[in-house]
Amino acid sequence: GVSFNGAAAYTGTCNESSGTVVCDMGDIGPDVIESVLISVTVDTAQCPGVLSNYVEVASNVYDPNPQNNSHTLETDVECAPPNIDVDPLSMASTQLPDTQVIQTLTISNTGASLLEWMIDEEPVAGPPEAVQPVTRIDSQATLQAELSGEDNTAPTIAGPRDLAAAARAQRMLGTTGLLLIPESSNDRVMAFDPTTGNLVDADFIPPDPANLSTPINAILSASGNTVLVSDQLDDVVQEYDLDGNYVGVFAPAGGANTAILDNIRGIALRPNGNLLVTVGGGANADAVAEFDTSGNYLGNFVANGAGGLDSPFDAYGRTADWLVTAIDSDNILSYDLTGAFIAQFAAINTFPEQANEAGNSNVLVANFSGTEEGVVEYTAAGALVGIYDPATLGGYRGVYELGNGNLLTTNGSGVHEIDRSGNLVETKISGVSSRFIEYVAPQNDCTNLADVPWLSTDPISGTTAAGLGTDVDVTFDSTGLAGGVYNANLCITSNDPDAGPGNGTDLVVVPVELTVEEPPEPPNIDVNPLSL
């Protein structure tokens, strides 16, 4: 069960033949201990198991006790665990209706023992809603309204809540997570796919003009069981359950208090669960207020005007600092993890709203107006990388980097995907005054498994030996589907002992997207005149 590497004696010589090591030790004096070291490599096939090694000594002198001249040692062979590696980690197909496309998903085992795996499917989202063309926002003309939070955009929706969309959003909340985006035209919170940016549920929190006036930022509470929504005009952070039902005022505890919160914008959670709120007006202006997990005011995390802070709009926490965007001081400021001022991260002209982080740790800022209007990208140290401002947008408020490297951004006309060349790629929803974009974390498991009619895998389960890989055929079938984008997850569970989700864990979630193109119009001949 082993292969021989070598053997050595402190004195004497050793030789191996057919699995037996023989060492000539020479003369050994009284009370002297001699050792032999034998090195072997255990064969993978012996895992798990027990190996026995037998040793015997002999001498040409009289031994009064030959009973202690041999010994058998048993060694338990433990298995190094399997390790799953799935490639690719996302899949997509664009095809015409009534066609099938097969792609390959490879499940590899980079561990040392047998990998057992199974694939389940999970529906995520259907086709996005139709959108209208957008025209550029005149950020200069709307500057004062943006500062105060007044939004006079007429409501655009009517009719009952889309229950199918609500169910999709709940499934995603438990798997891939969601992007929550408040919009102040209809005083609601929308949900989008964090990978593609596509609309999932326009009414994740349905319109609630009784409790929302200008919702800016929506995040999960510290408990993960409710959603907190900052409201710029009502001067409070409201709380909703995960089904979109109103719970009440979360902060300040006891209701609105403009001595604490007035003209508030972005919100965030500290690692300890405390809530941070940027304050732009009133007696506590130019500060970042802090509340405990029950909504009680603890004082200011960032003191009034610290570091020259003037009219903060958002607070974003990084590993070693907090970045706070400020619209009147025209800059982004850095504070340490206790809220003490460090330095100016970057100057910006003139109205930075949401700050976020790209996958490469660059900093993204949605800048509403000025000579640097657009989505502005900086290195992690604050050096300018680029400004992205498609001609038809303007008035930028929120920003988030999608899985394909493009940027999702918001403004007074909707939610849009742009690229880093400054092109508008796609408008996800139009006609709504959209605000900050916040990723809400999943519950880290595939909890809503169901058959996806347009998706199939072959095989759906298997075993993969150490060092090998298994190819799985993934079939995209657009038979009977209308044009649009369809999303689902492949949930791959295995006996990999590492907790997931993620590659190399017991749960690997592979987002899958099917884009069904509208078929081209058939040719239609027209001859004129019909006689000559």
Short mmCIF file of C-alpha atoms in Angstrom, two decimals:
data_model
loop_
_atom_site.label_atom_id
_atom_site.label_comp_id
_atom_site.label_asym_id
_atom_site.label_seq_id
_atom_site.Cartn_x
_atom_site.Cartn_y
_atom_site.Cartn_z
CA GLY A 1 0.00 0.00 0.00
CA VAL A 2 2.98 2.32 -0.18
CA SER A 3 5.82 3.23 -2.49
CA PHE A 4 9.39 3.27 -1.15
CA ASN A 5 11.27 6.57 -1.01
CA GLY A 6 14.41 5.67 0.93
CA ALA A 7 15.92 4.35 4.18
CA ALA A 8 18.90 5.32 6.28
CA ALA A 9 20.51 4.03 9.47
CA TYR A 10 22.56 6.10 11.91
CA THR A 11 25.21 3.43 11.49
CA GLY A 12 25.33 0.77 8.85
CA THR A 13 23.64 0.54 5.46
CA CYS A 14 20.10 -0.17 4.23
CA ASN A 15 18.78 -1.74 1.05
CA GLU A 16 15.23 -2.33 -0.18
CA SER A 17 14.02 -5.27 -2.27
CA SER A 18 10.40 -6.26 -3.07
CA GLY A 19 8.97 -4.17 -0.28
CA THR A 20 11.39 -5.32 2.44
CA VAL A 21 14.10 -3.07 3.87
CA VAL A 22 17.19 -4.81 5.26
CA CYS A 23 19.72 -2.81 7.26
CA ASP A 24 23.14 -4.09 8.39
CA MET A 25 23.70 -2.15 11.61
CA GLY A 26 27.20 -3.41 12.39
CA ASP A 27 28.37 -3.53 15.99
CA ILE A 28 26.24 -1.80 18.61
CA GLY A 29 27.84 -1.12 22.00
CA PRO A 30 26.19 -1.56 25.41
CA ASP A 31 23.37 0.90 26.26
CA VAL A 32 23.47 2.38 22.75
CA ILE A 33 20.24 3.14 20.83
CA GLU A 34 20.37 3.05 17.05
CA SER A 35 17.59 4.17 14.68
CA VAL A 36 16.53 3.43 11.14
CA LEU A 37 14.43 5.96 9.21
CA ILE A 38 12.24 4.60 6.42
CA SER A 39 10.35 7.02 4.13
CA VAL A 40 7.33 5.90 2.09
CA THR A 41 4.44 7.52 0.25
CA VAL A 42 1.02 6.07 0.94
CA ASP A 43 -0.95 5.12 -2.17
CA THR A 44 -4.21 7.04 -2.69
CA ALA A 45 -6.07 3.72 -2.92
CA GLN A 46 -5.30 3.03 0.77
CA CYS A 47 -7.51 5.94 1.88
CA PRO A 48 -9.19 5.34 4.23
CA GLY A 49 -7.59 2.28 5.76
CA VAL A 50 -5.02 0.80 8.14
CA LEU A 51 -1.47 -0.10 7.11
CA SER A 52 0.75 -2.50 9.06
CA ASN A 53 4.55 -2.40 9.21
CA TYR A 54 6.47 -5.38 10.64
CA VAL A 55 10.03 -5.02 11.93
CA GLU A 56 12.40 -7.77 13.11
CA VAL A 57 15.98 -7.66 14.43
CA ALA A 58 18.52 -10.44 14.66
CA SER A 59 22.06 -10.78 15.99
CA ASN A 60 24.89 -13.31 15.95
CA VAL A 61 25.30 -13.07 19.73
CA TYR A 62 23.25 -14.79 22.39
CA ASP A 63 19.94 -13.03 23.19
CA PRO A 64 18.37 -14.11 26.48
CA ASN A 65 14.95 -12.64 25.47
CA PRO A 66 14.11 -13.20 21.79
CA GLN A 67 10.44 -12.36 22.44
CA ASN A 68 11.05 -8.60 22.08
CA ASN A 69 12.89 -8.79 18.77
CA SER A 70 9.91 -7.98 16.56
CA HIS A 71 7.04 -5.49 16.49
CA THR A 72 4.06 -4.63 14.31
CA LEU A 73 2.97 -0.99 14.03
CA GLU A 74 -0.47 -0.11 12.63
CA THR A 75 -0.96 3.29 10.98
CA ASP A 76 -4.37 4.80 10.30
CA VAL A 77 -4.51 6.32 6.82
CA GLU A 78 -6.73 9.39 6.75
CA CYS A 79 -8.08 10.76 3.51
CA ALA A 80 -7.29 14.26 2.36
CA PRO A 81 -10.75 15.65 1.54
CA PRO A 82 -12.11 16.26 -1.95
CA ASN A 83 -12.08 19.81 -3.30
CA ILE A 84 -14.58 20.85 -5.93
CA ASP A 85 -13.62 23.25 -8.70
CA VAL A 86 -16.36 24.37 -11.11
CA ASP A 87 -15.60 26.05 -14.40
CA PRO A 88 -17.06 28.36 -15.61
CA LEU A 89 -18.66 30.11 -12.62
CA SER A 90 -21.35 31.71 -14.79
CA MET A 91 -22.96 30.74 -18.07
CA ALA A 92 -24.92 32.62 -20.71
CA SER A 93 -26.44 31.95 -24.11
CA THR A 94 -28.04 34.25 -26.68
CA GLN A 95 -30.23 32.43 -29.19
CA LEU A 96 -33.38 32.59 -31.30
CA PRO A 97 -36.68 31.05 -30.13
CA ASP A 98 -37.19 27.30 -30.57
CA THR A 99 -33.50 26.43 -30.54
CA GLN A 100 -31.21 24.43 -28.27
CA VAL A 101 -27.65 25.32 -27.35
CA ILE A 102 -25.41 22.98 -25.35
CA GLN A 103 -22.47 24.30 -23.32
CA THR A 104 -20.01 22.43 -21.12
CA LEU A 105 -19.67 22.84 -17.37
CA THR A 106 -16.64 21.07 -15.88
CA ILE A 107 -16.66 19.80 -12.31
CA SER A 108 -13.10 18.98 -11.21
CA ASN A 109 -11.72 17.40 -8.05
CA THR A 110 -8.47 19.02 -6.96
CA GLY A 111 -8.55 17.20 -3.62
CA ALA A 112 -7.26 13.74 -2.72
CA SER A 113 -10.38 11.60 -2.22
CA LEU A 114 -13.56 10.84 -4.14
CA LEU A 115 -15.82 13.83 -4.84
CA GLU A 116 -19.57 13.24 -4.86
CA TRP A 117 -21.70 16.00 -6.35
CA MET A 118 -25.26 16.86 -7.42
CA ILE A 119 -26.77 19.68 -9.51
CA ASP A 120 -30.11 21.33 -8.72
CA GLU A 121 -31.85 24.16 -10.54
CA GLU A 122 -33.29 27.36 -9.13
CA PRO A 123 -35.43 29.90 -11.02
CA VAL A 124 -34.39 33.52 -10.59
CA ALA A 125 -35.99 35.99 -12.98
CA GLY A 126 -37.99 36.35 -16.17
CA PRO A 127 -37.72 38.90 -18.98
CA PRO A 128 -37.17 42.54 -17.98
CA GLU A 129 -39.94 45.10 -18.31
CA ALA A 130 -40.08 47.26 -21.40
CA VAL A 131 -38.29 50.60 -21.10
CA GLN A 132 -38.72 53.93 -22.84
CA PRO A 133 -35.95 56.07 -24.38
CA VAL A 134 -34.34 58.45 -21.90
CA THR A 135 -33.25 62.05 -22.31
CA ARG A 136 -30.36 63.66 -20.47
CA ILE A 137 -31.02 65.03 -16.99
CA ASP A 138 -30.29 68.74 -16.67
CA SER A 139 -28.32 68.45 -13.45
CA GLN A 140 -27.73 72.19 -13.16
CA ALA A 141 -31.44 73.01 -13.37
CA THR A 142 -32.33 70.39 -10.76
CA LEU A 143 -29.43 71.08 -8.41
CA GLN A 144 -31.46 72.77 -5.69
CA ALA A 145 -34.12 70.05 -5.68
CA GLU A 146 -31.40 67.41 -5.43
CA LEU A 147 -29.88 69.18 -2.45
CA SER A 148 -33.16 69.46 -0.57
CA GLY A 149 -34.59 66.10 -1.59
CA GLU A 150 -37.69 67.48 -3.31
CA ASP A 151 -38.85 65.22 -6.12
CA ASN A 152 -41.78 66.38 -8.22
CA THR A 153 -41.61 63.52 -10.73
CA ALA A 154 -45.12 62.24 -11.31
CA PRO A 155 -45.87 58.66 -10.21
CA THR A 156 -45.83 56.23 -13.12
CA ILE A 157 -47.24 52.95 -11.84
CA ALA A 158 -50.71 51.59 -11.29
CA GLY A 159 -52.30 48.21 -10.66
CA PRO A 160 -51.72 45.35 -8.23
CA ARG A 161 -48.32 44.04 -7.14
CA ASP A 162 -46.69 41.44 -9.41
CA LEU A 163 -46.72 38.40 -7.12
CA ALA A 164 -44.54 36.32 -9.47
CA ALA A 165 -41.88 39.05 -9.42
CA ALA A 166 -42.11 39.22 -5.62
CA ALA A 167 -41.54 35.45 -5.42
CA ARG A 168 -38.50 35.72 -7.71
CA ALA A 169 -37.04 38.44 -5.52
CA GLN A 170 -37.50 36.36 -2.38
CA ARG A 171 -35.73 33.40 -4.00
CA MET A 172 -32.82 35.59 -5.03
CA LEU A 173 -32.59 37.15 -1.59
CA GLY A 174 -31.86 33.66 -0.27
CA THR A 175 -29.34 32.76 -2.98
CA THR A 176 -27.50 35.29 -5.14
CA GLY A 177 -28.65 38.36 -3.24
CA LEU A 178 -30.31 41.47 -4.65
CA LEU A 179 -29.59 45.07 -5.55
CA LEU A 180 -32.07 47.34 -3.75
CA ILE A 181 -32.73 50.72 -5.37
CA PRO A 182 -35.24 53.20 -3.90
CA GLU A 183 -37.05 55.47 -6.32
CA SER A 184 -38.81 58.65 -5.32
CA SER A 185 -41.29 58.94 -8.20
CA ASN A 186 -43.49 56.28 -6.61
CA ASP A 187 -41.90 56.13 -3.11
CA ARG A 188 -40.95 52.46 -3.28
CA VAL A 189 -37.87 50.17 -3.35
CA MET A 190 -37.03 48.13 -6.46
CA ALA A 191 -34.96 44.91 -6.66
CA PHE A 192 -32.45 44.06 -9.40
CA ASP A 193 -30.22 41.12 -10.29
CA PRO A 194 -26.70 41.77 -8.88
CA THR A 195 -25.02 39.91 -11.75
CA THR A 196 -26.85 41.31 -14.79
CA GLY A 197 -28.50 44.42 -13.37
CA ASN A 198 -31.87 43.31 -14.77
CA LEU A 199 -35.06 44.29 -12.97
CA VAL A 200 -36.43 41.48 -10.78
CA ASP A 201 -39.22 43.15 -8.76
CA ALA A 202 -40.23 46.78 -9.20
CA ASP A 203 -42.19 46.63 -5.93
CA PHE A 204 -39.86 44.86 -3.51
CA ILE A 205 -41.19 47.47 -1.10
CA PRO A 206 -44.44 48.61 -2.76
CA PRO A 207 -45.32 52.32 -3.11
CA ASP A 208 -45.81 53.79 0.37
CA PRO A 209 -46.35 57.57 0.12
CA ALA A 210 -47.74 57.56 3.66
CA ASN A 211 -44.30 56.69 5.07
CA LEU A 212 -41.84 57.57 2.29
CA SER A 213 -41.30 60.96 0.69
CA THR A 214 -37.84 60.82 -0.87
CA PRO A 215 -36.29 57.41 -0.15
CA ILE A 216 -32.55 57.47 -0.83
CA ASN A 217 -30.84 54.30 0.41
CA ALA A 218 -32.15 50.81 1.32
CA ILE A 219 -30.01 48.28 3.23
CA LEU A 220 -30.50 45.14 5.29
CA SER A 221 -30.71 45.71 9.03
CA ALA A 222 -28.12 44.18 11.37
CA SER A 223 -30.50 41.28 12.06
CA GLY A 224 -30.89 40.57 8.35
CA ASN A 225 -34.64 40.21 8.84
CA THR A 226 -35.74 43.71 7.84
CA VAL A 227 -34.87 46.48 5.38
CA LEU A 228 -33.89 49.99 6.51
CA VAL A 229 -34.73 52.90 4.19
CA SER A 230 -33.42 56.44 4.65
CA ASP A 231 -35.85 59.22 3.75
CA GLN A 232 -34.42 62.62 2.92
CA LEU A 233 -37.60 64.64 3.47
CA ASP A 234 -39.13 62.76 6.39
CA ASP A 235 -35.78 62.87 8.28
CA VAL A 236 -36.04 59.28 9.53
CA VAL A 237 -34.83 55.77 8.72
CA GLN A 238 -37.89 53.62 8.10
CA GLU A 239 -38.07 49.84 8.64
CA TYR A 240 -39.85 47.23 6.49
CA ASP A 241 -40.03 43.45 6.70
CA LEU A 242 -38.68 41.30 3.86
CA ASP A 243 -42.15 41.03 2.33
CA GLY A 244 -42.32 44.81 1.94
CA ASN A 245 -44.67 45.51 4.87
CA TYR A 246 -44.11 48.68 6.90
CA VAL A 247 -42.78 48.05 10.43
CA GLY A 248 -42.21 51.60 11.70
CA VAL A 249 -39.60 54.28 12.30
CA PHE A 250 -36.26 52.66 13.13
CA ALA A 251 -34.15 55.76 13.79
CA PRO A 252 -34.25 57.97 15.68
CA ALA A 253 -36.01 55.66 18.15
CA GLY A 254 -39.25 57.38 19.13
CA GLY A 255 -39.74 59.19 15.80
CA ALA A 256 -38.44 62.14 13.81
CA ASN A 257 -36.11 64.52 15.64
CA THR A 258 -34.52 67.17 13.43
CA ALA A 259 -32.04 68.00 16.18
CA ILE A 260 -30.49 64.63 15.33
CA LEU A 261 -31.47 63.87 11.71
CA ASP A 262 -32.38 66.44 9.10
CA ASN A 263 -31.97 66.16 5.31
CA ILE A 264 -30.46 62.67 5.54
CA ARG A 265 -29.06 60.70 2.62
CA GLY A 266 -26.85 57.58 2.67
CA ILE A 267 -26.87 54.93 5.38
CA ALA A 268 -24.53 52.03 6.24
CA LEU A 269 -23.82 49.49 8.96
CA ARG A 270 -20.63 49.33 11.00
CA PRO A 271 -19.20 45.84 11.58
CA ASN A 272 -20.76 45.88 15.07
CA GLY A 273 -24.21 46.38 13.52
CA ASN A 274 -24.58 50.05 14.46
CA LEU A 275 -26.27 52.24 11.86
CA LEU A 276 -24.52 55.25 10.31
CA VAL A 277 -26.56 58.07 8.75
CA THR A 278 -25.22 61.07 6.81
CA VAL A 279 -26.78 64.34 8.00
CA GLY A 280 -26.96 67.32 5.64
CA GLY A 281 -29.04 69.87 7.54
CA GLY A 282 -30.45 71.09 10.85
CA ALA A 283 -28.74 71.38 14.19
CA ASN A 284 -26.64 68.27 13.59
CA ALA A 285 -25.57 69.14 10.04
CA ASP A 286 -22.31 68.02 8.44
CA ALA A 287 -21.96 64.86 10.52
CA VAL A 288 -22.40 61.10 10.31
CA ALA A 289 -24.76 60.08 13.11
CA GLU A 290 -24.58 56.66 14.79
CA PHE A 291 -27.43 54.52 16.18
CA ASP A 292 -27.42 51.16 17.97
CA THR A 293 -29.23 48.07 16.67
CA SER A 294 -32.46 49.30 18.30
CA GLY A 295 -32.30 52.75 16.67
CA ASN A 296 -31.13 54.67 19.74
CA TYR A 297 -28.92 57.67 19.00
CA LEU A 298 -25.34 57.15 20.28
CA GLY A 299 -23.85 60.44 19.12
CA ASN A 300 -21.89 61.17 15.96
CA PHE A 301 -19.50 58.68 14.39
CA VAL A 302 -17.98 61.53 12.35
CA ALA A 303 -18.12 64.80 14.23
CA ASN A 304 -19.76 67.91 12.76
CA GLY A 305 -17.48 69.37 10.11
CA ALA A 306 -14.60 67.00 10.91
CA GLY A 307 -11.89 67.41 8.28
CA GLY A 308 -13.93 70.14 6.60
CA LEU A 309 -16.93 67.88 6.01
CA ASP A 310 -19.74 69.96 4.48
CA SER A 311 -23.07 68.38 3.47
CA PRO A 312 -22.22 64.64 3.41
CA PHE A 313 -24.16 62.43 1.01
CA ASP A 314 -22.86 58.90 1.54
CA ALA A 315 -20.60 56.87 3.86
CA TYR A 316 -18.86 53.78 2.48
CA GLY A 317 -16.81 51.44 4.68
CA ARG A 318 -13.61 49.88 3.40
CA THR A 319 -11.24 47.51 5.20
CA ALA A 320 -9.16 50.25 6.82
CA ASP A 321 -11.25 53.42 6.53
CA TRP A 322 -14.60 55.05 5.80
CA LEU A 323 -15.09 57.25 2.73
CA VAL A 324 -17.63 60.07 3.03
CA THR A 325 -18.76 62.03 -0.03
CA ALA A 326 -19.43 65.73 0.57
CA ILE A 327 -21.28 67.93 -1.92
CA ASP A 328 -20.58 71.40 -0.54
CA SER A 329 -16.91 70.82 0.19
CA ASP A 330 -16.62 69.11 -3.22
CA ASN A 331 -14.55 66.15 -2.06
CA ILE A 332 -14.41 62.63 -0.72
CA LEU A 333 -12.92 62.42 2.77
CA SER A 334 -11.29 59.49 4.56
CA TYR A 335 -11.93 58.64 8.23
CA ASP A 336 -10.48 55.81 10.30
CA LEU A 337 -12.54 52.96 11.74
CA THR A 338 -13.41 55.05 14.80
CA GLY A 339 -14.59 58.04 12.73
CA ALA A 340 -11.49 60.21 13.18
CA PHE A 341 -10.43 62.27 10.16
CA ILE A 342 -7.45 60.91 8.19
CA ALA A 343 -7.16 62.94 4.99
CA GLN A 344 -8.88 64.03 1.81
CA PHE A 345 -9.25 60.99 -0.44
CA ALA A 346 -9.96 63.02 -3.59
CA ALA A 347 -11.31 66.39 -4.69
CA ILE A 348 -14.27 66.29 -7.08
CA ASN A 349 -16.34 68.84 -8.97
CA THR A 350 -19.00 69.21 -7.58
CA PHE A 351 -21.77 66.94 -6.26
CA PRO A 352 -20.59 63.41 -5.28
CA GLU A 353 -23.45 61.17 -4.18
CA GLN A 354 -23.04 57.39 -3.71
CA ALA A 355 -19.59 55.83 -3.28
CA ASN A 356 -18.94 52.15 -3.94
CA GLU A 357 -16.03 49.79 -4.57
CA ALA A 358 -15.13 47.89 -7.74
CA GLY A 359 -13.88 44.32 -7.78
CA ASN A 360 -10.27 45.52 -8.15
CA SER A 361 -10.68 47.80 -5.05
CA ASN A 362 -11.00 50.94 -7.17
CA VAL A 363 -13.49 53.47 -5.81
CA LEU A 364 -16.56 54.43 -7.87
CA VAL A 365 -18.46 57.67 -7.20
CA ALA A 366 -21.72 58.79 -8.82
CA ASN A 367 -21.23 62.54 -9.37
CA PHE A 368 -24.47 64.43 -9.96
CA SER A 369 -23.15 67.59 -11.63
CA GLY A 370 -20.17 69.82 -12.37
CA THR A 371 -17.22 69.53 -14.69
CA GLU A 372 -16.73 65.89 -13.59
CA GLU A 373 -20.37 64.89 -13.95
CA GLY A 374 -20.65 61.14 -14.45
CA VAL A 375 -19.47 57.97 -12.76
CA VAL A 376 -15.97 58.81 -11.56
CA GLU A 377 -13.44 56.03 -10.93
CA TYR A 378 -10.40 56.33 -8.65
CA THR A 379 -7.67 53.93 -7.62
CA ALA A 380 -7.81 52.65 -4.05
CA ALA A 381 -5.38 55.45 -3.16
CA GLY A 382 -7.49 58.21 -4.76
CA ALA A 383 -5.85 58.74 -8.17
CA LEU A 384 -8.31 59.52 -10.97
CA VAL A 385 -8.84 56.63 -13.40
CA GLY A 386 -11.70 57.88 -15.58
CA ILE A 387 -15.07 59.65 -15.85
CA TYR A 388 -17.95 57.87 -17.61
CA ASP A 389 -20.81 60.08 -18.79
CA PRO A 390 -23.06 58.83 -21.62
CA ALA A 391 -24.61 61.66 -23.61
CA THR A 392 -28.22 60.72 -22.82
CA LEU A 393 -27.95 60.39 -19.02
CA GLY A 394 -26.60 63.03 -16.61
CA GLY A 395 -27.46 63.70 -12.97
CA TYR A 396 -25.85 60.54 -11.54
CA ARG A 397 -26.85 59.31 -8.08
CA GLY A 398 -25.98 55.62 -7.54
CA VAL A 399 -23.31 53.26 -8.84
CA TYR A 400 -22.52 49.53 -8.65
CA GLU A 401 -20.13 47.33 -10.66
CA LEU A 402 -21.79 44.38 -12.42
CA GLY A 403 -20.27 40.96 -12.98
CA ASN A 404 -19.33 41.77 -16.59
CA GLY A 405 -17.30 44.83 -15.53
CA ASN A 406 -19.93 47.33 -16.68
CA LEU A 407 -21.46 49.81 -14.25
CA LEU A 408 -25.05 50.06 -13.10
CA THR A 409 -25.96 53.67 -12.40
CA THR A 410 -29.08 55.62 -11.46
CA ASN A 411 -30.47 59.07 -12.13
CA GLY A 412 -33.78 60.92 -12.38
CA SER A 413 -34.78 58.97 -15.51
CA GLY A 414 -34.18 55.39 -14.34
CA VAL A 415 -31.59 52.65 -13.89
CA HIS A 416 -28.96 52.20 -16.58
CA GLU A 417 -26.02 49.99 -17.52
CA ILE A 418 -23.01 51.85 -18.89
CA ASP A 419 -19.52 50.75 -19.88
CA ARG A 420 -16.15 52.25 -19.00
CA SER A 421 -15.94 53.88 -22.42
CA GLY A 422 -18.88 56.11 -21.50
CA ASN A 423 -21.48 54.30 -23.59
CA LEU A 424 -25.05 53.58 -22.53
CA VAL A 425 -25.35 49.80 -22.83
CA GLU A 426 -28.95 49.35 -21.71
CA THR A 427 -31.66 51.08 -19.70
CA LYS A 428 -33.04 48.59 -17.18
CA ILE A 429 -36.09 50.68 -16.22
CA SER A 430 -37.07 54.19 -17.29
CA GLY A 431 -39.44 56.89 -16.13
CA VAL A 432 -38.55 56.57 -12.42
CA SER A 433 -36.39 58.81 -10.23
CA SER A 434 -33.87 56.28 -8.94
CA ARG A 435 -31.45 56.66 -6.04
CA PHE A 436 -28.62 54.65 -4.38
CA ILE A 437 -27.78 51.04 -5.29
CA GLU A 438 -27.16 48.64 -2.42
CA TYR A 439 -26.25 44.94 -2.54
CA VAL A 440 -28.07 42.95 0.14
CA ALA A 441 -26.27 39.74 1.06
CA PRO A 442 -27.81 36.31 0.50
CA GLN A 443 -28.51 33.73 3.15
CA ASN A 444 -25.79 31.64 1.54
CA ASP A 445 -27.77 28.65 0.36
CA CYS A 446 -30.04 27.56 -2.46
CA THR A 447 -33.33 27.40 -0.61
CA ASN A 448 -35.90 27.58 -3.41
CA LEU A 449 -35.00 24.74 -5.74
CA ALA A 450 -37.38 24.06 -8.63
CA ASP A 451 -37.27 22.89 -12.21
CA VAL A 452 -36.27 25.51 -14.76
CA PRO A 453 -38.10 24.55 -17.98
CA TRP A 454 -35.56 26.08 -20.32
CA LEU A 455 -32.50 24.62 -18.56
CA SER A 456 -31.24 21.04 -18.15
CA THR A 457 -27.99 19.29 -17.20
CA ASP A 458 -26.64 15.86 -18.09
CA PRO A 459 -25.61 14.21 -15.85
CA ILE A 460 -27.28 15.74 -12.79
CA SER A 461 -25.03 13.93 -10.31
CA GLY A 462 -21.84 11.94 -10.23
CA THR A 463 -18.56 11.07 -8.59
CA THR A 464 -15.19 12.43 -9.65
CA ALA A 465 -11.89 10.85 -8.64
CA ALA A 466 -9.05 12.89 -7.24
CA GLY A 467 -7.19 14.85 -9.89
CA LEU A 468 -9.87 14.34 -12.54
CA GLY A 469 -12.77 16.33 -13.97
CA THR A 470 -16.28 15.52 -15.19
CA ASP A 471 -17.92 17.38 -18.08
CA VAL A 472 -21.59 18.24 -17.70
CA ASP A 473 -23.74 19.20 -20.71
CA VAL A 474 -25.82 22.28 -19.91
CA THR A 475 -28.68 22.72 -22.40
CA PHE A 476 -30.35 26.08 -23.04
CA ASP A 477 -33.74 25.41 -24.68
CA SER A 478 -35.68 28.44 -25.94
CA THR A 479 -38.61 26.40 -27.26
CA GLY A 480 -41.83 28.36 -26.75
CA LEU A 481 -40.12 31.30 -25.02
CA ALA A 482 -40.86 34.92 -25.84
CA GLY A 483 -38.00 37.31 -26.48
CA GLY A 484 -36.27 38.53 -23.33
CA VAL A 485 -33.71 37.64 -20.69
CA TYR A 486 -34.23 34.64 -18.38
CA ASN A 487 -32.12 33.90 -15.31
CA ALA A 488 -31.59 30.88 -13.08
CA ASN A 489 -28.99 29.27 -10.83
CA LEU A 490 -27.29 25.91 -10.98
CA CYS A 491 -26.82 24.86 -7.34
CA ILE A 492 -23.99 22.32 -7.14
CA THR A 493 -23.72 20.55 -3.78
CA SER A 494 -20.92 18.12 -2.90
CA ASN A 495 -19.07 16.39 -0.09
CA ASP A 496 -16.37 19.07 -0.16
CA PRO A 497 -16.01 19.78 3.58
CA ASP A 498 -15.54 23.55 3.24
CA ALA A 499 -18.58 25.68 3.98
CA GLY A 500 -20.03 27.61 1.05
CA PRO A 501 -21.21 29.15 -1.06
CA GLY A 502 -18.34 29.63 -3.49
CA ASN A 503 -15.96 27.62 -5.60
CA GLY A 504 -14.10 25.03 -3.56
CA THR A 505 -16.96 24.67 -1.04
CA ASP A 506 -19.92 22.40 -0.38
CA LEU A 507 -22.19 24.74 -2.40
CA VAL A 508 -21.20 26.31 -5.71
CA VAL A 509 -23.82 28.61 -7.25
CA VAL A 510 -23.48 29.14 -11.00
CA PRO A 511 -25.71 31.97 -12.34
CA VAL A 512 -27.16 31.13 -15.77
CA GLU A 513 -28.64 33.61 -18.23
CA LEU A 514 -30.61 32.90 -21.40
CA THR A 515 -31.25 35.74 -23.83
CA VAL A 516 -33.95 34.95 -26.37
CA GLU A 517 -33.72 37.21 -29.40
CA GLU A 518 -36.75 38.27 -31.36
CA PRO A 519 -36.70 36.43 -34.72
CA PRO A 520 -36.04 38.65 -37.73
CA GLU A 521 -39.02 39.73 -39.79
CA PRO A 522 -39.44 37.47 -42.84
CA PRO A 523 -38.90 39.06 -46.28
CA ASN A 524 -41.98 40.55 -47.91
CA ILE A 525 -41.85 41.26 -51.63
CA ASP A 526 -43.63 44.26 -53.10
CA VAL A 527 -43.65 44.79 -56.93
CA ASN A 528 -44.82 47.98 -58.50
CA PRO A 529 -46.42 48.30 -60.99
CA LEU A 530 -48.17 44.96 -61.32
CA SER A 531 -48.52 45.32 -65.11
CA LEU A 532 -46.41 46.88 -67.86
#
